[in-house]
PDB file of C-alpha atoms in Angstrom:
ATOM      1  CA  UNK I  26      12.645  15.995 -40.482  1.00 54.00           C
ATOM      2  CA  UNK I  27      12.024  15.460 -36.834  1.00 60.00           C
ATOM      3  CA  UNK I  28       8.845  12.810 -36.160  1.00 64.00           C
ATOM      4  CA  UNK I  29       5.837  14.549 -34.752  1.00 62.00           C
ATOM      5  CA  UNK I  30       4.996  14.277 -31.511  1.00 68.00           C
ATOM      6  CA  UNK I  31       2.518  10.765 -30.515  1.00 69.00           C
ATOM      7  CA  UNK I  32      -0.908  12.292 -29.392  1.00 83.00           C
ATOM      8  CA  UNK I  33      -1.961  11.703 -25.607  1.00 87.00           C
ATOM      9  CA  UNK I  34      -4.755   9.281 -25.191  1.00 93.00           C
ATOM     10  CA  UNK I  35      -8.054  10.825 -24.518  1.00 95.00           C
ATOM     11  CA  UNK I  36     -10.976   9.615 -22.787  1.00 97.00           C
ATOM     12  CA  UNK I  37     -14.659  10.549 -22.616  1.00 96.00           C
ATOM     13  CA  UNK I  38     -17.439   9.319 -20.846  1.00 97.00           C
ATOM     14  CA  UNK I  39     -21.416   9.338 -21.799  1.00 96.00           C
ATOM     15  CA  UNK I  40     -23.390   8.737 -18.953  1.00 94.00           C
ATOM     16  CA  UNK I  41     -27.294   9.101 -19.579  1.00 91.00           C
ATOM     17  CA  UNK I  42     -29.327   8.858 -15.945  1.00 92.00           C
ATOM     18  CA  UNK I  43     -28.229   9.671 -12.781  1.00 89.00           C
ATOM     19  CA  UNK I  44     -25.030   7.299 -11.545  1.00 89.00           C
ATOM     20  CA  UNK I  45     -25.225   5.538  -8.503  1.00 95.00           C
ATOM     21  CA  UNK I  46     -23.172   6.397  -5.536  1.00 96.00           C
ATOM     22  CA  UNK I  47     -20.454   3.355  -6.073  1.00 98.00           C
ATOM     23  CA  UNK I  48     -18.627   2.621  -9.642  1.00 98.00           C
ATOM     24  CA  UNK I  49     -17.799  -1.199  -9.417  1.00 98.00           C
ATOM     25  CA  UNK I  50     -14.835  -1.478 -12.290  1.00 98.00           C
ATOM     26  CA  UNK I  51     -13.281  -4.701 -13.870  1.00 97.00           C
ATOM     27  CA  UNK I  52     -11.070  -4.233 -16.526  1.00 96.00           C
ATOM     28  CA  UNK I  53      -9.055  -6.346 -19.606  1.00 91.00           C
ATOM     29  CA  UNK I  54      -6.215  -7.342 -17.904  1.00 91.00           C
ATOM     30  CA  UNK I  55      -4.480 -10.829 -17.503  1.00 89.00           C
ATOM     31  CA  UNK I  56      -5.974 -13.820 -16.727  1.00 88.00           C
ATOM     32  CA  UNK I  57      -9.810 -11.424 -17.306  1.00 90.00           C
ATOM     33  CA  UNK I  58     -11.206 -12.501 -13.800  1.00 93.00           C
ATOM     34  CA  UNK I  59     -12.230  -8.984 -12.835  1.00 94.00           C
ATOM     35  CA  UNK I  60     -13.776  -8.553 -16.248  1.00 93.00           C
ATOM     36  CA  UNK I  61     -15.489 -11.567 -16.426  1.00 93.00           C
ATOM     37  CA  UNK I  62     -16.638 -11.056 -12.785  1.00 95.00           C
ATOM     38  CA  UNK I  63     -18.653  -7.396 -13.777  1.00 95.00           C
ATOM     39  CA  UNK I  64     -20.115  -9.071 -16.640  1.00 92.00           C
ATOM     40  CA  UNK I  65     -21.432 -11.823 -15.031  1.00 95.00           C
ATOM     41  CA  UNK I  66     -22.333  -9.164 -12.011  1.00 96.00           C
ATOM     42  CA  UNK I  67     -24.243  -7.276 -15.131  1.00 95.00           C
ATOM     43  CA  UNK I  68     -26.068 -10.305 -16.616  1.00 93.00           C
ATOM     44  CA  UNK I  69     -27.472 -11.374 -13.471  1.00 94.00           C
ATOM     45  CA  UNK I  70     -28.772  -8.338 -12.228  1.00 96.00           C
ATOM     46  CA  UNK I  71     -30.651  -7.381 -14.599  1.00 96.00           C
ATOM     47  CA  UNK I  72     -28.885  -3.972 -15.311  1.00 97.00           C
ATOM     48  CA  UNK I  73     -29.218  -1.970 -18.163  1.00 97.00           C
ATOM     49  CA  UNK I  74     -26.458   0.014 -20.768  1.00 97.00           C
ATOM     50  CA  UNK I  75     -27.205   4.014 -19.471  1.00 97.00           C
ATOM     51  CA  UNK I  76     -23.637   4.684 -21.112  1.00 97.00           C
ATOM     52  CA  UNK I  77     -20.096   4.388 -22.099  1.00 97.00           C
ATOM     53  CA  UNK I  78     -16.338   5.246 -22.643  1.00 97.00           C
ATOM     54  CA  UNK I  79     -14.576   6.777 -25.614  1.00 96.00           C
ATOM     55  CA  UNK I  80     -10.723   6.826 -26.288  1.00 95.00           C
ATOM     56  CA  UNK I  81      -9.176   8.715 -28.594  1.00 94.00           C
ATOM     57  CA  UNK I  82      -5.459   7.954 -29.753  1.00 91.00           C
ATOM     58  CA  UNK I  83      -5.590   4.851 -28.632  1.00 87.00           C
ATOM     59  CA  UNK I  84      -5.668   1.459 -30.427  1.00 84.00           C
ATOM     60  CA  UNK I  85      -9.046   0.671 -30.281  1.00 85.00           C
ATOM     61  CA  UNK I  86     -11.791  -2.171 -30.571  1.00 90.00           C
ATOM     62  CA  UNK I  87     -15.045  -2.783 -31.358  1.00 93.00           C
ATOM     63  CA  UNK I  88     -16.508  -6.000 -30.080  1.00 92.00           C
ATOM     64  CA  UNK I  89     -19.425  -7.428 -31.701  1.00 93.00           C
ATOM     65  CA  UNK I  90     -22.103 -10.198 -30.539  1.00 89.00           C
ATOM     66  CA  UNK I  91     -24.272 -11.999 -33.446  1.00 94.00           C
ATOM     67  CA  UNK I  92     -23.511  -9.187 -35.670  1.00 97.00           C
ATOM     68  CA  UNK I  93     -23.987  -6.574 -33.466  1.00 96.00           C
ATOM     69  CA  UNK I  94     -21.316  -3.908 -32.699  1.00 96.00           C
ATOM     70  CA  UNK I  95     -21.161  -2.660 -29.107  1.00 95.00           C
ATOM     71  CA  UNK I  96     -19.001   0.011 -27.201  1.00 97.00           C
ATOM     72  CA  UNK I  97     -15.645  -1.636 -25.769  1.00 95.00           C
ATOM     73  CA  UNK I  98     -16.177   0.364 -22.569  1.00 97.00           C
ATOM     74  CA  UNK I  99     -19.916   0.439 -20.705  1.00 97.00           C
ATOM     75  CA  UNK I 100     -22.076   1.758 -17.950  1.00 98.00           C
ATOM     76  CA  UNK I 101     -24.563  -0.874 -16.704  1.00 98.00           C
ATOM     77  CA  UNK I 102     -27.196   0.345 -14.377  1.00 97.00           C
ATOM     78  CA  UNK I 103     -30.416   0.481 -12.813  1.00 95.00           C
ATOM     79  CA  UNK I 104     -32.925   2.661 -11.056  1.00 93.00           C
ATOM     80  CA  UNK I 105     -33.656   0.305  -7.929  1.00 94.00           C
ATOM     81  CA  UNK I 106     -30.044  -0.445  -7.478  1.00 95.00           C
ATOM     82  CA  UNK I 107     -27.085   2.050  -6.085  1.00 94.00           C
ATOM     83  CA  UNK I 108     -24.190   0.706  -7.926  1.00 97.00           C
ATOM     84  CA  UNK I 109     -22.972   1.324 -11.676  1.00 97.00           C
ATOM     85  CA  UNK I 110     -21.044  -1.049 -13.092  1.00 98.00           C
ATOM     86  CA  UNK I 111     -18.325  -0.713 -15.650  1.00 98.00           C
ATOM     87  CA  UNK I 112     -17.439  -3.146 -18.197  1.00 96.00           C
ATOM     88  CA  UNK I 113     -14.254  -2.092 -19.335  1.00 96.00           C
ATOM     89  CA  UNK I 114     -13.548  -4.802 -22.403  1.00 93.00           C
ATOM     90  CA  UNK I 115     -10.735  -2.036 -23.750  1.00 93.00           C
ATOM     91  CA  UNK I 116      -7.271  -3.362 -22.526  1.00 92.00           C
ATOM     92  CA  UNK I 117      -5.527   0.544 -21.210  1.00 94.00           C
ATOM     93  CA  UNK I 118      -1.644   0.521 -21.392  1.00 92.00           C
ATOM     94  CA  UNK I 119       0.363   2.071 -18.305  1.00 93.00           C
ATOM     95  CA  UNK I 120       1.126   4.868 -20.670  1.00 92.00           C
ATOM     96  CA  UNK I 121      -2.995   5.676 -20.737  1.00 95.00           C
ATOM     97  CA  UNK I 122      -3.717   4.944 -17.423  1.00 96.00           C
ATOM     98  CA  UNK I 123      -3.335   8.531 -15.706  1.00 96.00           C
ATOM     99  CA  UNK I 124      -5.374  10.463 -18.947  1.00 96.00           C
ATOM    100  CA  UNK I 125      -7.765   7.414 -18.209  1.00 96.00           C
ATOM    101  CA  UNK I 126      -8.000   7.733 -14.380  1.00 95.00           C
ATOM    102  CA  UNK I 127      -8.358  11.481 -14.781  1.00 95.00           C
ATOM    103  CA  UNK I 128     -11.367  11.250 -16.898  1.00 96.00           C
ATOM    104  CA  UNK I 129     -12.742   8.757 -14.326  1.00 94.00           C
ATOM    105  CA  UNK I 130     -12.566  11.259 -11.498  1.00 93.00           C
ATOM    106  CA  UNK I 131     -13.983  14.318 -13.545  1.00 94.00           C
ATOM    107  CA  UNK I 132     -16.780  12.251 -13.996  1.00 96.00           C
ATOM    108  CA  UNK I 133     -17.391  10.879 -10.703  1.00 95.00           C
ATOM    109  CA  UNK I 134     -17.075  14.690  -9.111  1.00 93.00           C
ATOM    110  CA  UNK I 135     -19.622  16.046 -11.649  1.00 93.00           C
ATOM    111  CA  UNK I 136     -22.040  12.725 -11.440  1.00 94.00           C
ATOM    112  CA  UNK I 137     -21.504  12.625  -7.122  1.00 93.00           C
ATOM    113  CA  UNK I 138     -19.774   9.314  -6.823  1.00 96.00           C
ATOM    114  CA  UNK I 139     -17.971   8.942  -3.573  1.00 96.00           C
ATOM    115  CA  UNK I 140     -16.703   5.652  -4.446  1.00 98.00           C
ATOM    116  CA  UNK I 141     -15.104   3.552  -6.422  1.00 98.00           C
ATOM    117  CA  UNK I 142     -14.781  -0.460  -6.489  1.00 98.00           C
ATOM    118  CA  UNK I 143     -12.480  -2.275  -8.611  1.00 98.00           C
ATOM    119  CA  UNK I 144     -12.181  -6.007  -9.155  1.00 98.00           C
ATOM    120  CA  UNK I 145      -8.823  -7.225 -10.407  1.00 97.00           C
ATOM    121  CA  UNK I 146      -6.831 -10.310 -10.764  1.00 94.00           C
ATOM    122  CA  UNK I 147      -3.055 -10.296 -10.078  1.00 90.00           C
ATOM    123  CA  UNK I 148      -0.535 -12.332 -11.742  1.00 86.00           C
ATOM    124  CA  UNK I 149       1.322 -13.519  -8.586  1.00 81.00           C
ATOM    125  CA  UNK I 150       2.973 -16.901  -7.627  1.00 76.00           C
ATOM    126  CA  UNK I 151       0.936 -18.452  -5.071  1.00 72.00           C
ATOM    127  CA  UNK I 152      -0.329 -22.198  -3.808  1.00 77.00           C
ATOM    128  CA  UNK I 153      -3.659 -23.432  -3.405  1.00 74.00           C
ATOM    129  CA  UNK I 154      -3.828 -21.808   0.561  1.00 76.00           C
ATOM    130  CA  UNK I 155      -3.816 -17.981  -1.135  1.00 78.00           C
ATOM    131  CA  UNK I 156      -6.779 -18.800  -3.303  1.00 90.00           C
ATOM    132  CA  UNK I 157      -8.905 -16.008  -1.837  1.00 94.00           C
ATOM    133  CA  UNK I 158      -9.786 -11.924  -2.357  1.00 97.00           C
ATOM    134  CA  UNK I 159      -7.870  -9.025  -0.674  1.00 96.00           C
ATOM    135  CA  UNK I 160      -8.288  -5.458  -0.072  1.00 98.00           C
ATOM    136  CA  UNK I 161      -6.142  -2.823  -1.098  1.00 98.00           C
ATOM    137  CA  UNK I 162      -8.451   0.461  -0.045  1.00 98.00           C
ATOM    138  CA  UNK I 163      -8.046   3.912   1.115  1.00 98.00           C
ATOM    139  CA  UNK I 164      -8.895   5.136   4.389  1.00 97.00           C
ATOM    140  CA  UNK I 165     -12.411   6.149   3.766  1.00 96.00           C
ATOM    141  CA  UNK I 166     -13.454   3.022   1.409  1.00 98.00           C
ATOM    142  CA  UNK I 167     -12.305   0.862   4.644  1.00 97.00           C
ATOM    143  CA  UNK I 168     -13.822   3.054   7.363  1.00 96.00           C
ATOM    144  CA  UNK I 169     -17.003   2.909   5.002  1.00 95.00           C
ATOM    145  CA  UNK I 170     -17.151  -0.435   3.425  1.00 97.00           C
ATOM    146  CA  UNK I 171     -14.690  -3.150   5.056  1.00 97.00           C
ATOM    147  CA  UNK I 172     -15.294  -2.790   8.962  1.00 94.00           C
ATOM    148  CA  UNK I 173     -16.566  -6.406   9.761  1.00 92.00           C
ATOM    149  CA  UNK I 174     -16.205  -7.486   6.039  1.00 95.00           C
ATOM    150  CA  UNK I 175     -14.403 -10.807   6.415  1.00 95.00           C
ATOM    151  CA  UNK I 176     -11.840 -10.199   3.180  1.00 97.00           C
ATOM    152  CA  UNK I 177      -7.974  -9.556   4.219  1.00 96.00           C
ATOM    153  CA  UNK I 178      -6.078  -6.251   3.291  1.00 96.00           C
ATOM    154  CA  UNK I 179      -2.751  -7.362   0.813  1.00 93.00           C
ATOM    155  CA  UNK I 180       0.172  -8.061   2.707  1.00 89.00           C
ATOM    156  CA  UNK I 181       2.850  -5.512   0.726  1.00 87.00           C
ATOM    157  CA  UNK I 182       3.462  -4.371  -3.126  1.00 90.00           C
ATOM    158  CA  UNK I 183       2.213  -1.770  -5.196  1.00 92.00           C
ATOM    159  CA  UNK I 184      -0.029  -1.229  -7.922  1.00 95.00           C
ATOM    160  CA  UNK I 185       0.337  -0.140 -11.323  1.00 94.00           C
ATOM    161  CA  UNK I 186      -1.752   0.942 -14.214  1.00 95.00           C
ATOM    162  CA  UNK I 187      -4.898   1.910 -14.121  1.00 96.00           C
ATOM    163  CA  UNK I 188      -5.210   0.465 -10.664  1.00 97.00           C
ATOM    164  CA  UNK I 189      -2.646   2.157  -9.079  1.00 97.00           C
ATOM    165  CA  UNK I 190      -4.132   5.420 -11.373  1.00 97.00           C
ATOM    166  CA  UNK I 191      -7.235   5.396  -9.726  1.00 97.00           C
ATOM    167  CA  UNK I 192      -6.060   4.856  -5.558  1.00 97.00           C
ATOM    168  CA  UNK I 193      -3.598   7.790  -6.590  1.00 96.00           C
ATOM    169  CA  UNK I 194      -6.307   9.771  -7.069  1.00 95.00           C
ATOM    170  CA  UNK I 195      -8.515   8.698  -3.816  1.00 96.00           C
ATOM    171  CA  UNK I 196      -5.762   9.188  -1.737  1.00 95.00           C
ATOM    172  CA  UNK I 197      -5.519  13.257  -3.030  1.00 91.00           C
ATOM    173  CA  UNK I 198      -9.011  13.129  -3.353  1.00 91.00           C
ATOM    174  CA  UNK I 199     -12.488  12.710  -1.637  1.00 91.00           C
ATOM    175  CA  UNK I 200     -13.311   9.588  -3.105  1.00 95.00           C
ATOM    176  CA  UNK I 201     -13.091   6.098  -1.665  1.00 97.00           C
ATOM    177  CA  UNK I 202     -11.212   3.769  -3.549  1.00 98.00           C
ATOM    178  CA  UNK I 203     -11.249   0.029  -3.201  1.00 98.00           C
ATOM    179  CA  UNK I 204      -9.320  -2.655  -5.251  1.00 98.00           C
ATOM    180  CA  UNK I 205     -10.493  -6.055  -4.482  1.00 98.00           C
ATOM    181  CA  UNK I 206      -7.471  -8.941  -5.708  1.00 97.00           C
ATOM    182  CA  UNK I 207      -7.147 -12.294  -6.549  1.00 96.00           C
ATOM    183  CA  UNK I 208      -4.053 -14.713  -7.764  1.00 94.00           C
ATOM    184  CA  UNK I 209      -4.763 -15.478 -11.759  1.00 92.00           C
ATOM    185  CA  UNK I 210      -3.584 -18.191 -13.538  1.00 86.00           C
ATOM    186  CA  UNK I 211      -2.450 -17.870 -17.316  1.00 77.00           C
ATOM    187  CA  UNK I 212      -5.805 -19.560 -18.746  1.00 75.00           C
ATOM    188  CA  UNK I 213      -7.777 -17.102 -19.873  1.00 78.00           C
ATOM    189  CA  UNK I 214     -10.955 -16.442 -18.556  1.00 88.00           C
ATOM    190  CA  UNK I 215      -9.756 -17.776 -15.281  1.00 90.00           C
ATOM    191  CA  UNK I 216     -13.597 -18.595 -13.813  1.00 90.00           C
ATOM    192  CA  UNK I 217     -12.532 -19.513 -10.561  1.00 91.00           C
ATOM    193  CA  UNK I 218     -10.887 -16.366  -9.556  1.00 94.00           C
ATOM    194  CA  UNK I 219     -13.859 -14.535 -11.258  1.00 94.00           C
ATOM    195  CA  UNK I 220     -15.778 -16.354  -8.603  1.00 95.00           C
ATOM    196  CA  UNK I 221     -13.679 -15.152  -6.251  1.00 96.00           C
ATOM    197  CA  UNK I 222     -14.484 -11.729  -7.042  1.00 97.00           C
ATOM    198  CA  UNK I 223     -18.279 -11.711  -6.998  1.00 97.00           C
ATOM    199  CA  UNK I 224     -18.480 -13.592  -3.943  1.00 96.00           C
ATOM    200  CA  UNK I 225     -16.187 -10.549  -2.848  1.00 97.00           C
ATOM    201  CA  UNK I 226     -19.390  -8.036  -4.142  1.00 97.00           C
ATOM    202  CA  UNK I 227     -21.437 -10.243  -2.317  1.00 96.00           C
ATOM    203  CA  UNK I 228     -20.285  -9.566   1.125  1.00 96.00           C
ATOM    204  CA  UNK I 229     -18.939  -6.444   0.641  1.00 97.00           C
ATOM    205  CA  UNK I 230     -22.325  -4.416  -1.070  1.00 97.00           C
ATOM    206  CA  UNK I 231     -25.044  -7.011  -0.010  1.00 95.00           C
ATOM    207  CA  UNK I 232     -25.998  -8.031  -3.390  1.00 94.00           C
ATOM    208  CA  UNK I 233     -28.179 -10.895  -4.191  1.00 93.00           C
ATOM    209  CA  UNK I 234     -26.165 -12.598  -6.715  1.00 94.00           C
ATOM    210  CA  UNK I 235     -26.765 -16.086  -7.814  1.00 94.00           C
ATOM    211  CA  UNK I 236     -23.131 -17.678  -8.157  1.00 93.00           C
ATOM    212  CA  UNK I 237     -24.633 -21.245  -9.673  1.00 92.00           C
ATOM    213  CA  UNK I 238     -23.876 -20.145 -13.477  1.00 92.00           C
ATOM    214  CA  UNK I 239     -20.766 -19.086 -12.599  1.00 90.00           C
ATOM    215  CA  UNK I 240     -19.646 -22.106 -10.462  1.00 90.00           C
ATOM    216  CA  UNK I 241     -20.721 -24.337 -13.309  1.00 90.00           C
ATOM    217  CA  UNK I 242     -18.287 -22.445 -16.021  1.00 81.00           C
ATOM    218  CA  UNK I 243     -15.586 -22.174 -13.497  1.00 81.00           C
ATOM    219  CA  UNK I 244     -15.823 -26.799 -13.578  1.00 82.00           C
ATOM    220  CA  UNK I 245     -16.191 -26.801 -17.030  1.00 82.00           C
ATOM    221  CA  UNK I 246     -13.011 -24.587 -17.467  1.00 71.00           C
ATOM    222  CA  UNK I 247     -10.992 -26.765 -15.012  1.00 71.00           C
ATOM    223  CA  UNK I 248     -12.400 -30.163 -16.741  1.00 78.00           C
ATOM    224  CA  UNK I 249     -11.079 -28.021 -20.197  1.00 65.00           C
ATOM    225  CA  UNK I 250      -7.577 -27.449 -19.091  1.00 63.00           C
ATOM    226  CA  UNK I 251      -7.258 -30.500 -17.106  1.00 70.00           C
ATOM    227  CA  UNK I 252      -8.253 -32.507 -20.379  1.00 71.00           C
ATOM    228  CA  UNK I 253      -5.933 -30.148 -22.481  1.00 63.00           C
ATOM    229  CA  UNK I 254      -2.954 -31.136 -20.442  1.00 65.00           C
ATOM    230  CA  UNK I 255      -3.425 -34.693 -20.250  1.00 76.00           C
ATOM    231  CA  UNK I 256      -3.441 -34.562 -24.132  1.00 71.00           C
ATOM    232  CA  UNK I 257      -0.270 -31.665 -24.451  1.00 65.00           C
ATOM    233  CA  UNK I 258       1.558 -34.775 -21.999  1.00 73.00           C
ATOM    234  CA  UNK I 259       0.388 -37.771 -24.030  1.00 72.00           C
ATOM    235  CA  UNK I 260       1.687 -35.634 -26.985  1.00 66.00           C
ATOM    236  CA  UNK I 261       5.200 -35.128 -25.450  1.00 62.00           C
ATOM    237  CA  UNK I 262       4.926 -38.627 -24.579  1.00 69.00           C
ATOM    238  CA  UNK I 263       4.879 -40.088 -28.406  1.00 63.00           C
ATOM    239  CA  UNK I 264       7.079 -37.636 -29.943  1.00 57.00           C
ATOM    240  CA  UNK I 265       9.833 -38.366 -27.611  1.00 57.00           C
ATOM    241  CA  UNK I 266      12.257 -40.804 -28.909  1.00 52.00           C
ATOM    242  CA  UNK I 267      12.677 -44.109 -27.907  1.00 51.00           C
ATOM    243  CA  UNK I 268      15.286 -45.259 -25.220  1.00 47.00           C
ATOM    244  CA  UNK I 269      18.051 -47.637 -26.888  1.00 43.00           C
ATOM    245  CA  UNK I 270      20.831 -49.077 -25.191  1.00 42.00           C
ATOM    246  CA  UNK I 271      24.062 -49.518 -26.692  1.00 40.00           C
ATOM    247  CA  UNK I 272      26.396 -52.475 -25.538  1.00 38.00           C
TER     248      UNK I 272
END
């Protein structure tokens, strides 16, 4: 008997007021600095859950918070403010991310987004001097959004996943796409490139975003892993055997 065929991931998105004219992304991926950077862009401005994102044949979650189930994937909002942000806790495999960016743009066309924002954190060997944001945008989203913006486009490489998903479709589209990237390390959340990423909001869409919170976690993080590695060394230390010389 021949196996049936795997189902194509599906996506749907709720959306219950009228969405803003930029989507500002940030997505499970390594390292979670673009994800940590929307939620933290969320909490402190005050926005509000107007909707959300279903998958179908996909392996799904369902976080929860004192109990409480939520939707993996949501639209944060509010009526004084023209930005919707999407909190994207779902992690989407390279195989989903084209069914996924597809659903993206039907959305923005019937809900009159011209733009979309995307904060991401790449896992890339660099050194302390390439601690900082780039750009990787299409034509429009620069023209629009980066003239006198002070954060430099990315030297060379590609995208992939839903990153590269999404500027495939603003380059054959009308919609401005922006990807905003940072070097991640492997700790998970890394803080500091979060940081990174909402000072990048900050200058790039004006926002008044208080960063003190998030500069706080990001020195309680590095005091964490600096303290875990000092102890993972002083472990090596005593379980290494000791030195003898033989005459």
């Amino acid at each position: 008997m021949s196996t049936p065929p795997t189902p194509s991931p599906t996506f749907a998105i709720t959306h219950e007021t009228k969405a803003s004219e930029t989507l500002l992304a940030g997505f499970s991926a390594f390292g979670l600095a673009g994800l940590t950077a929307v939620d933290y862009v969320v909490d402190h401005l005050d926005l509000e859950e107007t909707g959300h994102v279903t998958a179908g044949s996909l392996p799904s979650i369902t976080p929860f918070e004192n109990g409480r189930p939520r939707h993996h994937s949501r639209l944060f909002s509010r009526p004084d403010l023209d930005v919707t942000v999407l909190v994207n806790e779902l992690f989407v495999p390279v195989l989903a991310a084209d069914p996924f960016a597809d659903a993206v743009l039907s959305w923005t066309e019937g809900a009159d987004v011209d733009e979309i924002a995307v904060l991401s954190g790449v896992p890339v060997a660099h050194g302390p001097e390439d601690h900082r944001t780039f750009h990787v945008a299409t034509d429009d989203y620069r023209e629009h959004r980066l003239d006198g913006v002070e954060i430099p486009p990315m030297g060379n490489g590609f995208l992939d996943g839903v990153n590269a998903s999404l500027m495939a479709r603003g380059l054959d589209s009308d919609l401005g796409v922006g990807v905003f990237v940072t070097p991640v390390h492997a700790q998970t959340p890394d803080v500091e490139a979060a940081l990174r990423l909402v000072d990048a909001v900050r200058s790039v869409y004006g926002l008044d975003i208080d960063t003190a919170d998030l500069e706080g976690f990001a020195a309680e993080i590095e005091q964490y892993y600096g303290e875990l590695a000092e102890r993972l060394e002083a472990t090596k230390q005593e379980q290494r055997p000791e030195e003898r010389m033989y005459m």
